[in-house]
mmCIF file of C-alpha atoms in Angstrom:
data_model
loop_
_atom_site.group_PDB
_atom_site.id
_atom_site.type_symbol
_atom_site.label_atom_id
_atom_site.label_comp_id
_atom_site.label_asym_id
_atom_site.label_seq_id
_atom_site.Cartn_x
_atom_site.Cartn_y
_atom_site.Cartn_z
ATOM 1 C CA UNK A 26 -11.391 14.781 28.833
ATOM 2 C CA UNK A 27 -9.937 11.885 26.871
ATOM 3 C CA UNK A 28 -6.284 12.240 25.982
ATOM 4 C CA UNK A 29 -5.628 11.774 22.298
ATOM 5 C CA UNK A 30 -2.992 9.134 21.705
ATOM 6 C CA UNK A 31 0.083 10.283 19.844
ATOM 7 C CA UNK A 32 0.380 8.524 16.509
ATOM 8 C CA UNK A 33 3.554 6.571 15.775
ATOM 9 C CA UNK A 34 4.715 7.803 12.390
ATOM 10 C CA UNK A 35 6.414 4.662 11.172
ATOM 11 C CA UNK A 36 3.193 2.714 11.732
ATOM 12 C CA UNK A 37 1.368 5.274 9.588
ATOM 13 C CA UNK A 38 4.066 5.054 6.922
ATOM 14 C CA UNK A 39 4.002 1.258 6.928
ATOM 15 C CA UNK A 40 0.204 1.205 6.791
ATOM 16 C CA UNK A 41 0.135 3.721 3.919
ATOM 17 C CA UNK A 42 2.711 1.661 2.039
ATOM 18 C CA UNK A 43 0.753 -1.527 2.740
ATOM 19 C CA UNK A 44 -2.523 -0.277 1.223
ATOM 20 C CA UNK A 45 -0.683 1.044 -1.835
ATOM 21 C CA UNK A 46 1.015 -2.353 -2.115
ATOM 22 C CA UNK A 47 -2.380 -4.102 -1.987
ATOM 23 C CA UNK A 48 -3.581 -1.868 -4.823
ATOM 24 C CA UNK A 49 -0.403 -2.694 -6.760
ATOM 25 C CA UNK A 50 -1.436 -6.354 -6.829
ATOM 26 C CA UNK A 51 -4.685 -5.479 -8.586
ATOM 27 C CA UNK A 52 -3.631 -3.043 -11.322
ATOM 28 C CA UNK A 53 -1.460 -5.301 -13.472
ATOM 29 C CA UNK A 54 -3.861 -5.008 -16.380
ATOM 30 C CA UNK A 55 -3.004 -1.297 -16.667
ATOM 31 C CA UNK A 56 0.307 -2.362 -18.192
ATOM 32 C CA UNK A 57 0.529 -2.296 -21.958
ATOM 33 C CA UNK A 58 1.736 -5.270 -24.021
ATOM 34 C CA UNK A 59 4.786 -6.939 -22.471
ATOM 35 C CA UNK A 60 6.991 -7.486 -25.511
ATOM 36 C CA UNK A 61 10.483 -7.684 -24.022
ATOM 37 C CA UNK A 62 12.084 -9.523 -21.080
ATOM 38 C CA UNK A 63 12.762 -6.136 -19.455
ATOM 39 C CA UNK A 64 9.053 -5.240 -19.565
ATOM 40 C CA UNK A 65 8.091 -8.631 -18.134
ATOM 41 C CA UNK A 66 10.625 -8.329 -15.292
ATOM 42 C CA UNK A 67 9.511 -4.754 -14.581
ATOM 43 C CA UNK A 68 5.897 -5.893 -14.327
ATOM 44 C CA UNK A 69 6.818 -8.868 -12.120
ATOM 45 C CA UNK A 70 8.926 -6.688 -9.825
ATOM 46 C CA UNK A 71 6.109 -4.174 -9.478
ATOM 47 C CA UNK A 72 3.573 -6.910 -8.763
ATOM 48 C CA UNK A 73 5.808 -8.769 -6.311
ATOM 49 C CA UNK A 74 6.402 -5.577 -4.320
ATOM 50 C CA UNK A 75 2.649 -5.566 -3.861
ATOM 51 C CA UNK A 76 2.875 -8.881 -2.045
ATOM 52 C CA UNK A 77 4.388 -7.081 0.952
ATOM 53 C CA UNK A 78 1.107 -5.330 1.786
ATOM 54 C CA UNK A 79 -0.770 -8.109 3.597
ATOM 55 C CA UNK A 80 2.176 -9.181 5.820
ATOM 56 C CA UNK A 81 2.769 -5.541 6.791
ATOM 57 C CA UNK A 82 -0.879 -5.015 7.762
ATOM 58 C CA UNK A 83 -0.840 -8.132 9.942
ATOM 59 C CA UNK A 84 2.527 -7.254 11.476
ATOM 60 C CA UNK A 85 1.223 -3.814 12.496
ATOM 61 C CA UNK A 86 -1.813 -5.472 14.084
ATOM 62 C CA UNK A 87 0.455 -7.653 16.189
ATOM 63 C CA UNK A 88 2.636 -4.730 17.226
ATOM 64 C CA UNK A 89 -0.422 -2.799 18.408
ATOM 65 C CA UNK A 90 -2.511 -5.589 19.936
ATOM 66 C CA UNK A 91 -0.119 -8.060 21.569
ATOM 67 C CA UNK A 92 1.217 -7.917 25.146
ATOM 68 C CA UNK A 93 -1.746 -5.796 26.217
ATOM 69 C CA UNK A 94 -4.096 -6.008 29.200
ATOM 70 C CA UNK A 95 -7.539 -7.107 28.030
ATOM 71 C CA UNK A 96 -9.493 -7.379 31.255
ATOM 72 C CA UNK A 97 -12.755 -8.002 29.420
ATOM 73 C CA UNK A 98 -12.621 -10.426 26.489
ATOM 74 C CA UNK A 99 -16.083 -9.430 25.296
ATOM 75 C CA UNK A 100 -15.155 -5.737 25.124
ATOM 76 C CA UNK A 101 -12.017 -6.535 23.150
ATOM 77 C CA UNK A 102 -13.893 -8.610 20.578
ATOM 78 C CA UNK A 103 -16.724 -6.091 20.375
ATOM 79 C CA UNK A 104 -14.342 -3.196 19.651
ATOM 80 C CA UNK A 105 -12.252 -5.134 17.157
ATOM 81 C CA UNK A 106 -15.179 -6.595 15.246
ATOM 82 C CA UNK A 107 -17.147 -3.334 15.217
ATOM 83 C CA UNK A 108 -14.207 -1.625 13.531
ATOM 84 C CA UNK A 109 -14.061 -4.124 10.676
ATOM 85 C CA UNK A 110 -17.550 -5.660 10.308
ATOM 86 C CA UNK A 111 -19.665 -2.510 9.914
ATOM 87 C CA UNK A 112 -17.427 -1.075 7.162
ATOM 88 C CA UNK A 113 -17.395 -4.512 5.512
ATOM 89 C CA UNK A 114 -21.208 -4.569 5.354
ATOM 90 C CA UNK A 115 -21.348 -0.999 4.015
ATOM 91 C CA UNK A 116 -18.730 -1.536 1.339
ATOM 92 C CA UNK A 117 -19.888 -4.996 0.290
ATOM 93 C CA UNK A 118 -23.279 -3.423 -0.488
ATOM 94 C CA UNK A 119 -21.596 -0.786 -2.662
ATOM 95 C CA UNK A 120 -19.404 -3.395 -4.342
ATOM 96 C CA UNK A 121 -22.445 -5.601 -4.999
ATOM 97 C CA UNK A 122 -24.313 -2.655 -6.550
ATOM 98 C CA UNK A 123 -21.284 -1.978 -8.741
ATOM 99 C CA UNK A 124 -21.249 -5.611 -9.814
ATOM 100 C CA UNK A 125 -24.953 -5.292 -10.681
ATOM 101 C CA UNK A 126 -24.074 -2.254 -12.773
ATOM 102 C CA UNK A 127 -21.499 -4.300 -14.668
ATOM 103 C CA UNK A 128 -23.944 -7.219 -15.060
ATOM 104 C CA UNK A 129 -21.969 -9.735 -13.009
ATOM 105 C CA UNK A 130 -23.793 -13.044 -12.345
ATOM 106 C CA UNK A 131 -25.220 -13.790 -8.893
ATOM 107 C CA UNK A 132 -22.752 -16.630 -8.387
ATOM 108 C CA UNK A 133 -19.868 -14.215 -8.923
ATOM 109 C CA UNK A 134 -21.279 -11.828 -6.301
ATOM 110 C CA UNK A 135 -21.526 -14.608 -3.726
ATOM 111 C CA UNK A 136 -17.916 -15.565 -4.427
ATOM 112 C CA UNK A 137 -16.914 -11.923 -3.924
ATOM 113 C CA UNK A 138 -18.649 -11.956 -0.524
ATOM 114 C CA UNK A 139 -16.835 -15.077 0.683
ATOM 115 C CA UNK A 140 -13.509 -13.994 -0.791
ATOM 116 C CA UNK A 141 -13.135 -16.170 -3.874
ATOM 117 C CA UNK A 142 -12.287 -14.583 -6.231
ATOM 118 C CA UNK A 143 -11.934 -11.206 -4.544
ATOM 119 C CA UNK A 144 -9.947 -9.349 -1.936
ATOM 120 C CA UNK A 145 -12.566 -10.184 0.693
ATOM 121 C CA UNK A 146 -10.548 -13.231 1.725
ATOM 122 C CA UNK A 147 -8.459 -10.823 3.820
ATOM 123 C CA UNK A 148 -11.526 -9.722 5.814
ATOM 124 C CA UNK A 149 -12.316 -13.319 6.751
ATOM 125 C CA UNK A 150 -8.655 -13.951 7.571
ATOM 126 C CA UNK A 151 -8.694 -10.870 9.822
ATOM 127 C CA UNK A 152 -11.727 -12.244 11.659
ATOM 128 C CA UNK A 153 -9.726 -15.398 12.416
ATOM 129 C CA UNK A 154 -6.717 -13.349 13.509
ATOM 130 C CA UNK A 155 -8.807 -11.300 15.948
ATOM 131 C CA UNK A 156 -10.355 -14.441 17.405
ATOM 132 C CA UNK A 157 -6.846 -15.804 18.054
ATOM 133 C CA UNK A 158 -5.250 -12.584 19.342
ATOM 134 C CA UNK A 159 -6.510 -12.920 22.976
ATOM 135 C CA UNK A 160 -5.082 -16.445 23.142
ATOM 136 C CA UNK A 161 -1.736 -15.466 21.630
ATOM 137 C CA UNK A 162 -1.704 -12.360 23.834
ATOM 138 C CA UNK A 163 -1.839 -14.437 27.014
ATOM 139 C CA UNK A 164 0.993 -16.621 25.730
ATOM 140 C CA UNK A 165 3.150 -13.579 24.894
ATOM 141 C CA UNK A 166 2.469 -11.936 28.265
ATOM 142 C CA UNK A 167 3.411 -15.143 30.055
ATOM 143 C CA UNK A 168 6.572 -16.054 28.150
ATOM 144 C CA UNK A 169 7.711 -12.730 26.669
ATOM 145 C CA UNK A 170 10.536 -12.716 24.137
ATOM 146 C CA UNK A 171 11.278 -16.406 24.707
ATOM 147 C CA UNK A 172 7.686 -17.245 23.813
ATOM 148 C CA UNK A 173 7.908 -15.101 20.667
ATOM 149 C CA UNK A 174 11.063 -16.876 19.559
ATOM 150 C CA UNK A 175 9.513 -20.276 20.218
ATOM 151 C CA UNK A 176 6.377 -19.462 18.242
ATOM 152 C CA UNK A 177 8.267 -17.812 15.370
ATOM 153 C CA UNK A 178 10.781 -20.661 15.106
ATOM 154 C CA UNK A 179 7.994 -23.184 14.501
ATOM 155 C CA UNK A 180 6.137 -20.753 12.206
ATOM 156 C CA UNK A 181 9.223 -20.112 10.067
ATOM 157 C CA UNK A 182 9.820 -23.856 9.709
ATOM 158 C CA UNK A 183 6.260 -24.326 8.430
ATOM 159 C CA UNK A 184 6.649 -21.296 6.121
ATOM 160 C CA UNK A 185 9.817 -22.791 4.616
ATOM 161 C CA UNK A 186 8.067 -26.134 4.123
ATOM 162 C CA UNK A 187 5.110 -24.308 2.523
ATOM 163 C CA UNK A 188 7.494 -22.507 0.179
ATOM 164 C CA UNK A 189 8.694 -25.785 -1.271
ATOM 165 C CA UNK A 190 5.289 -27.456 -1.096
ATOM 166 C CA UNK A 191 6.529 -29.894 1.548
ATOM 167 C CA UNK A 192 4.118 -29.157 4.395
ATOM 168 C CA UNK A 193 3.180 -31.351 6.080
ATOM 169 C CA UNK A 194 6.202 -33.595 5.698
ATOM 170 C CA UNK A 195 4.276 -36.426 7.309
ATOM 171 C CA UNK A 196 0.474 -36.798 6.990
ATOM 172 C CA UNK A 197 -0.232 -36.803 10.714
ATOM 173 C CA UNK A 198 2.432 -34.363 11.866
ATOM 174 C CA UNK A 199 0.495 -31.133 11.489
ATOM 175 C CA UNK A 200 1.419 -27.682 12.752
ATOM 176 C CA UNK A 201 -1.637 -25.887 11.371
ATOM 177 C CA UNK A 202 -1.842 -23.475 14.289
ATOM 178 C CA UNK A 203 1.584 -22.188 13.316
ATOM 179 C CA UNK A 204 1.400 -22.620 9.539
ATOM 180 C CA UNK A 205 -0.935 -19.784 8.564
ATOM 181 C CA UNK A 206 -1.179 -16.024 8.812
ATOM 182 C CA UNK A 207 -1.061 -15.869 12.615
ATOM 183 C CA UNK A 208 2.734 -15.760 12.552
ATOM 184 C CA UNK A 209 2.784 -12.274 11.032
ATOM 185 C CA UNK A 210 1.214 -10.514 14.055
ATOM 186 C CA UNK A 211 3.665 -12.281 16.363
ATOM 187 C CA UNK A 212 6.500 -11.295 14.021
ATOM 188 C CA UNK A 213 5.364 -7.661 14.005
ATOM 189 C CA UNK A 214 5.232 -7.541 17.791
ATOM 190 C CA UNK A 215 8.674 -9.135 18.041
ATOM 191 C CA UNK A 216 10.308 -6.701 15.588
ATOM 192 C CA UNK A 217 8.690 -3.716 17.307
ATOM 193 C CA UNK A 218 9.884 -4.654 20.791
ATOM 194 C CA UNK A 219 13.176 -6.482 20.218
ATOM 195 C CA UNK A 220 16.254 -4.547 21.325
ATOM 196 C CA UNK A 221 18.883 -5.403 18.750
ATOM 197 C CA UNK A 222 22.564 -4.869 19.541
ATOM 198 C CA UNK A 223 23.219 -3.029 16.273
ATOM 199 C CA UNK A 224 22.855 0.697 15.704
ATOM 200 C CA UNK A 225 19.721 2.121 14.119
ATOM 201 C CA UNK A 226 21.683 2.826 10.952
ATOM 202 C CA UNK A 227 22.912 -0.763 10.673
ATOM 203 C CA UNK A 228 19.414 -2.085 11.311
ATOM 204 C CA UNK A 229 17.729 -0.132 8.511
ATOM 205 C CA UNK A 230 20.543 -1.150 6.169
ATOM 206 C CA UNK A 231 20.013 -4.793 7.178
ATOM 207 C CA UNK A 232 16.292 -4.366 6.586
ATOM 208 C CA UNK A 233 16.879 -2.887 3.129
ATOM 209 C CA UNK A 234 19.241 -5.719 2.205
ATOM 210 C CA UNK A 235 16.769 -8.385 3.373
ATOM 211 C CA UNK A 236 14.036 -6.668 1.355
ATOM 212 C CA UNK A 237 16.071 -6.385 -1.852
ATOM 213 C CA UNK A 238 17.522 -9.903 -1.669
ATOM 214 C CA UNK A 239 14.135 -11.502 -0.956
ATOM 215 C CA UNK A 240 12.472 -9.477 -3.705
ATOM 216 C CA UNK A 241 15.217 -10.264 -6.201
ATOM 217 C CA UNK A 242 14.996 -14.015 -5.579
ATOM 218 C CA UNK A 243 11.194 -13.939 -5.690
ATOM 219 C CA UNK A 244 11.176 -12.087 -9.031
ATOM 220 C CA UNK A 245 13.787 -14.456 -10.463
ATOM 221 C CA UNK A 246 11.769 -17.512 -9.467
ATOM 222 C CA UNK A 247 8.471 -16.143 -10.748
ATOM 223 C CA UNK A 248 10.116 -15.025 -14.010
ATOM 224 C CA UNK A 249 11.541 -18.497 -14.582
ATOM 225 C CA UNK A 250 8.238 -20.149 -13.558
ATOM 226 C CA UNK A 251 10.202 -22.450 -11.296
ATOM 227 C CA UNK A 252 8.717 -21.476 -7.946
ATOM 228 C CA UNK A 253 7.247 -24.791 -6.763
ATOM 229 C CA UNK A 254 4.350 -23.259 -4.813
ATOM 230 C CA UNK A 255 3.845 -19.743 -6.124
ATOM 231 C CA UNK A 256 0.149 -19.972 -5.270
ATOM 232 C CA UNK A 257 1.003 -19.796 -1.560
ATOM 233 C CA UNK A 258 1.645 -16.106 -1.969
ATOM 234 C CA UNK A 259 1.688 -15.000 1.663
ATOM 235 C CA UNK A 260 2.926 -18.176 3.295
ATOM 236 C CA UNK A 261 6.368 -18.569 1.796
ATOM 237 C CA UNK A 262 9.711 -17.518 3.166
ATOM 238 C CA UNK A 263 10.484 -14.962 0.456
ATOM 239 C CA UNK A 264 7.320 -12.940 1.039
ATOM 240 C CA UNK A 265 7.965 -13.173 4.787
ATOM 241 C CA UNK A 266 11.512 -11.953 4.102
ATOM 242 C CA UNK A 267 10.212 -8.982 2.110
ATOM 243 C CA UNK A 268 7.841 -8.128 4.960
ATOM 244 C CA UNK A 269 10.619 -8.359 7.558
ATOM 245 C CA UNK A 270 12.942 -6.253 5.432
ATOM 246 C CA UNK A 271 10.404 -3.489 4.771
ATOM 247 C CA UNK A 272 9.301 -3.414 8.407
ATOM 248 C CA UNK A 273 12.854 -3.084 9.733
ATOM 249 C CA UNK A 274 13.793 -0.576 7.030
ATOM 250 C CA UNK A 275 10.961 1.833 7.897
ATOM 251 C CA UNK A 276 11.063 1.247 11.662
ATOM 252 C CA UNK A 277 14.748 2.007 12.042
ATOM 253 C CA UNK A 278 14.796 4.897 9.596
ATOM 254 C CA UNK A 279 12.174 6.431 11.879
ATOM 255 C CA UNK A 280 14.216 5.633 14.996
ATOM 256 C CA UNK A 281 17.151 7.400 13.346
ATOM 257 C CA UNK A 282 14.870 10.419 12.882
ATOM 258 C CA UNK A 283 15.084 10.299 9.087
ATOM 259 C CA UNK A 284 11.415 11.268 8.761
ATOM 260 C CA UNK A 285 11.417 14.249 11.122
ATOM 261 C CA UNK A 286 11.539 16.713 8.223
ATOM 262 C CA UNK A 287 8.314 15.396 6.675
ATOM 263 C CA UNK A 288 6.208 14.380 9.662
ATOM 264 C CA UNK A 289 4.438 17.725 9.978
ATOM 265 C CA UNK A 290 4.434 18.935 6.393
ATOM 266 C CA UNK A 291 2.173 18.089 3.453
ATOM 267 C CA UNK A 292 3.966 14.792 2.805
ATOM 268 C CA UNK A 293 3.572 13.611 6.376
ATOM 269 C CA UNK A 294 -0.072 14.668 6.494
ATOM 270 C CA UNK A 295 -0.731 12.827 3.235
ATOM 271 C CA UNK A 296 0.880 9.666 4.630
ATOM 272 C CA UNK A 297 -1.174 9.937 7.831
ATOM 273 C CA UNK A 298 -4.384 10.490 5.850
ATOM 274 C CA UNK A 299 -3.759 7.445 3.645
ATOM 275 C CA UNK A 300 -3.016 5.442 6.786
ATOM 276 C CA UNK A 301 -6.273 6.542 8.428
ATOM 277 C CA UNK A 302 -8.242 5.755 5.258
ATOM 278 C CA UNK A 303 -6.433 2.474 4.549
ATOM 279 C CA UNK A 304 -9.246 0.123 5.622
ATOM 280 C CA UNK A 305 -11.760 2.056 3.543
ATOM 281 C CA UNK A 306 -9.288 2.077 0.639
ATOM 282 C CA UNK A 307 -9.014 -1.682 0.905
ATOM 283 C CA UNK A 308 -12.681 -1.858 -0.148
ATOM 284 C CA UNK A 309 -13.013 1.250 -2.292
ATOM 285 C CA UNK A 310 -10.206 0.379 -4.694
ATOM 286 C CA UNK A 311 -12.258 -2.600 -5.893
ATOM 287 C CA UNK A 312 -14.958 -0.200 -7.096
ATOM 288 C CA UNK A 313 -12.478 2.276 -8.532
ATOM 289 C CA UNK A 314 -10.618 -0.405 -10.491
ATOM 290 C CA UNK A 315 -13.866 -1.749 -11.966
ATOM 291 C CA UNK A 316 -14.651 1.685 -13.405
ATOM 292 C CA UNK A 317 -11.057 2.522 -14.337
ATOM 293 C CA UNK A 318 -10.748 -0.732 -16.258
ATOM 294 C CA UNK A 319 -13.266 0.632 -18.745
ATOM 295 C CA UNK A 320 -10.971 3.510 -19.666
ATOM 296 C CA UNK A 321 -7.727 1.572 -19.386
ATOM 297 C CA UNK A 322 -5.399 2.683 -22.239
ATOM 298 C CA UNK A 323 -3.193 -0.463 -21.923
ATOM 299 C CA UNK A 324 -0.104 1.690 -22.218
ATOM 300 C CA UNK A 325 3.158 1.305 -20.355
ATOM 301 C CA UNK A 326 3.739 5.037 -20.789
ATOM 302 C CA UNK A 327 0.398 5.975 -19.228
ATOM 303 C CA UNK A 328 0.562 3.311 -16.526
ATOM 304 C CA UNK A 329 1.967 5.654 -13.818
ATOM 305 C CA UNK A 330 -0.904 8.101 -14.374
ATOM 306 C CA UNK A 331 -3.482 5.292 -14.182
ATOM 307 C CA UNK A 332 -1.879 3.925 -11.025
ATOM 308 C CA UNK A 333 -1.721 7.309 -9.271
ATOM 309 C CA UNK A 334 -5.315 8.073 -10.270
ATOM 310 C CA UNK A 335 -6.459 4.746 -8.808
ATOM 311 C CA UNK A 336 -4.705 5.437 -5.489
ATOM 312 C CA UNK A 337 -6.084 8.978 -5.318
ATOM 313 C CA UNK A 338 -9.679 7.989 -6.075
ATOM 314 C CA UNK A 339 -9.465 4.982 -3.735
ATOM 315 C CA UNK A 340 -8.458 7.408 -0.966
ATOM 316 C CA UNK A 341 -10.956 10.102 -1.939
ATOM 317 C CA UNK A 342 -14.049 7.894 -1.725
ATOM 318 C CA UNK A 343 -13.697 6.793 1.938
ATOM 319 C CA UNK A 344 -12.362 10.248 2.832
ATOM 320 C CA UNK A 345 -15.562 11.864 1.539
ATOM 321 C CA UNK A 346 -17.717 9.271 3.308
ATOM 322 C CA UNK A 347 -15.851 9.961 6.551
ATOM 323 C CA UNK A 348 -17.090 13.572 6.426
ATOM 324 C CA UNK A 349 -20.753 12.543 6.223
ATOM 325 C CA UNK A 350 -22.591 12.194 9.557
ATOM 326 C CA UNK A 351 -23.535 8.601 10.451
ATOM 327 C CA UNK A 352 -21.750 7.288 7.347
ATOM 328 C CA UNK A 353 -18.387 8.048 8.955
ATOM 329 C CA UNK A 354 -18.784 5.098 11.341
ATOM 330 C CA UNK A 355 -18.967 2.647 8.441
ATOM 331 C CA UNK A 356 -16.553 4.391 6.048
ATOM 332 C CA UNK A 357 -13.505 2.445 7.207
ATOM 333 C CA UNK A 358 -11.745 5.653 8.315
#
């Protein structure tokens, strides 16, 4: 009999937060008219919090997949790709049918498939990440923490240069293997395994401070329109800082047993369910938002209700599919 693996709660909490953060990035139009600086800053803060979602997802992947024994490369790729490709095909069909319903042009639907403009860019990025994981895994197993530090040092340098639109500094000095999303899985593995000399309490406080400072600076720059490369949303040092801060904050609150009181009650079960449905929610919220946009009241007062309804329905759709025989395998749950 197969032994069921015990779930790590802070991974579930981070994953649940991450999918809600992704949805945050796509519901800005629920806000009513932004007539005051306070309303603009509130909207920017809300939206910028959403930028933490993608780094968190990739960091969790690294924590779970790196420094592992993969004796058969083909089996690893088959398992990884089966878990993301079949749901992608299922949901892209539903999203395409929804686009037909809303009379979107064929060119738009093709762009949705390839990720421009749509959230599907993350699927294609994840394919690249999974292709690279076995290579990075061997490097991490060989060099351990020293290898992580080496990789992350170069990655952070390229991230800083990206932030200020200075990468590459010289045309032929390229660090493309370090400059993209691949640094987040390595970062997640490092933060999950590093034994810091500070107490758990100090670490979650440090994480919270990093999160708040990075978020505050990011909001200030976006509000003033002075961020030199704001289009590089996930490859700048402030978004990386927000991801690091949130990851440490949740990880070390869990290590200090701050979540013990909710792990087995309705709150904990809700968090675990959202975590399990997160990949399906990644697709389903596109459909939900298309329909919700037709009843959008454009009211700041009603925004919380619209936002909560979007999260609930985005969870409900893959959850229902996961209860249907045969469909469960492609539901993303």
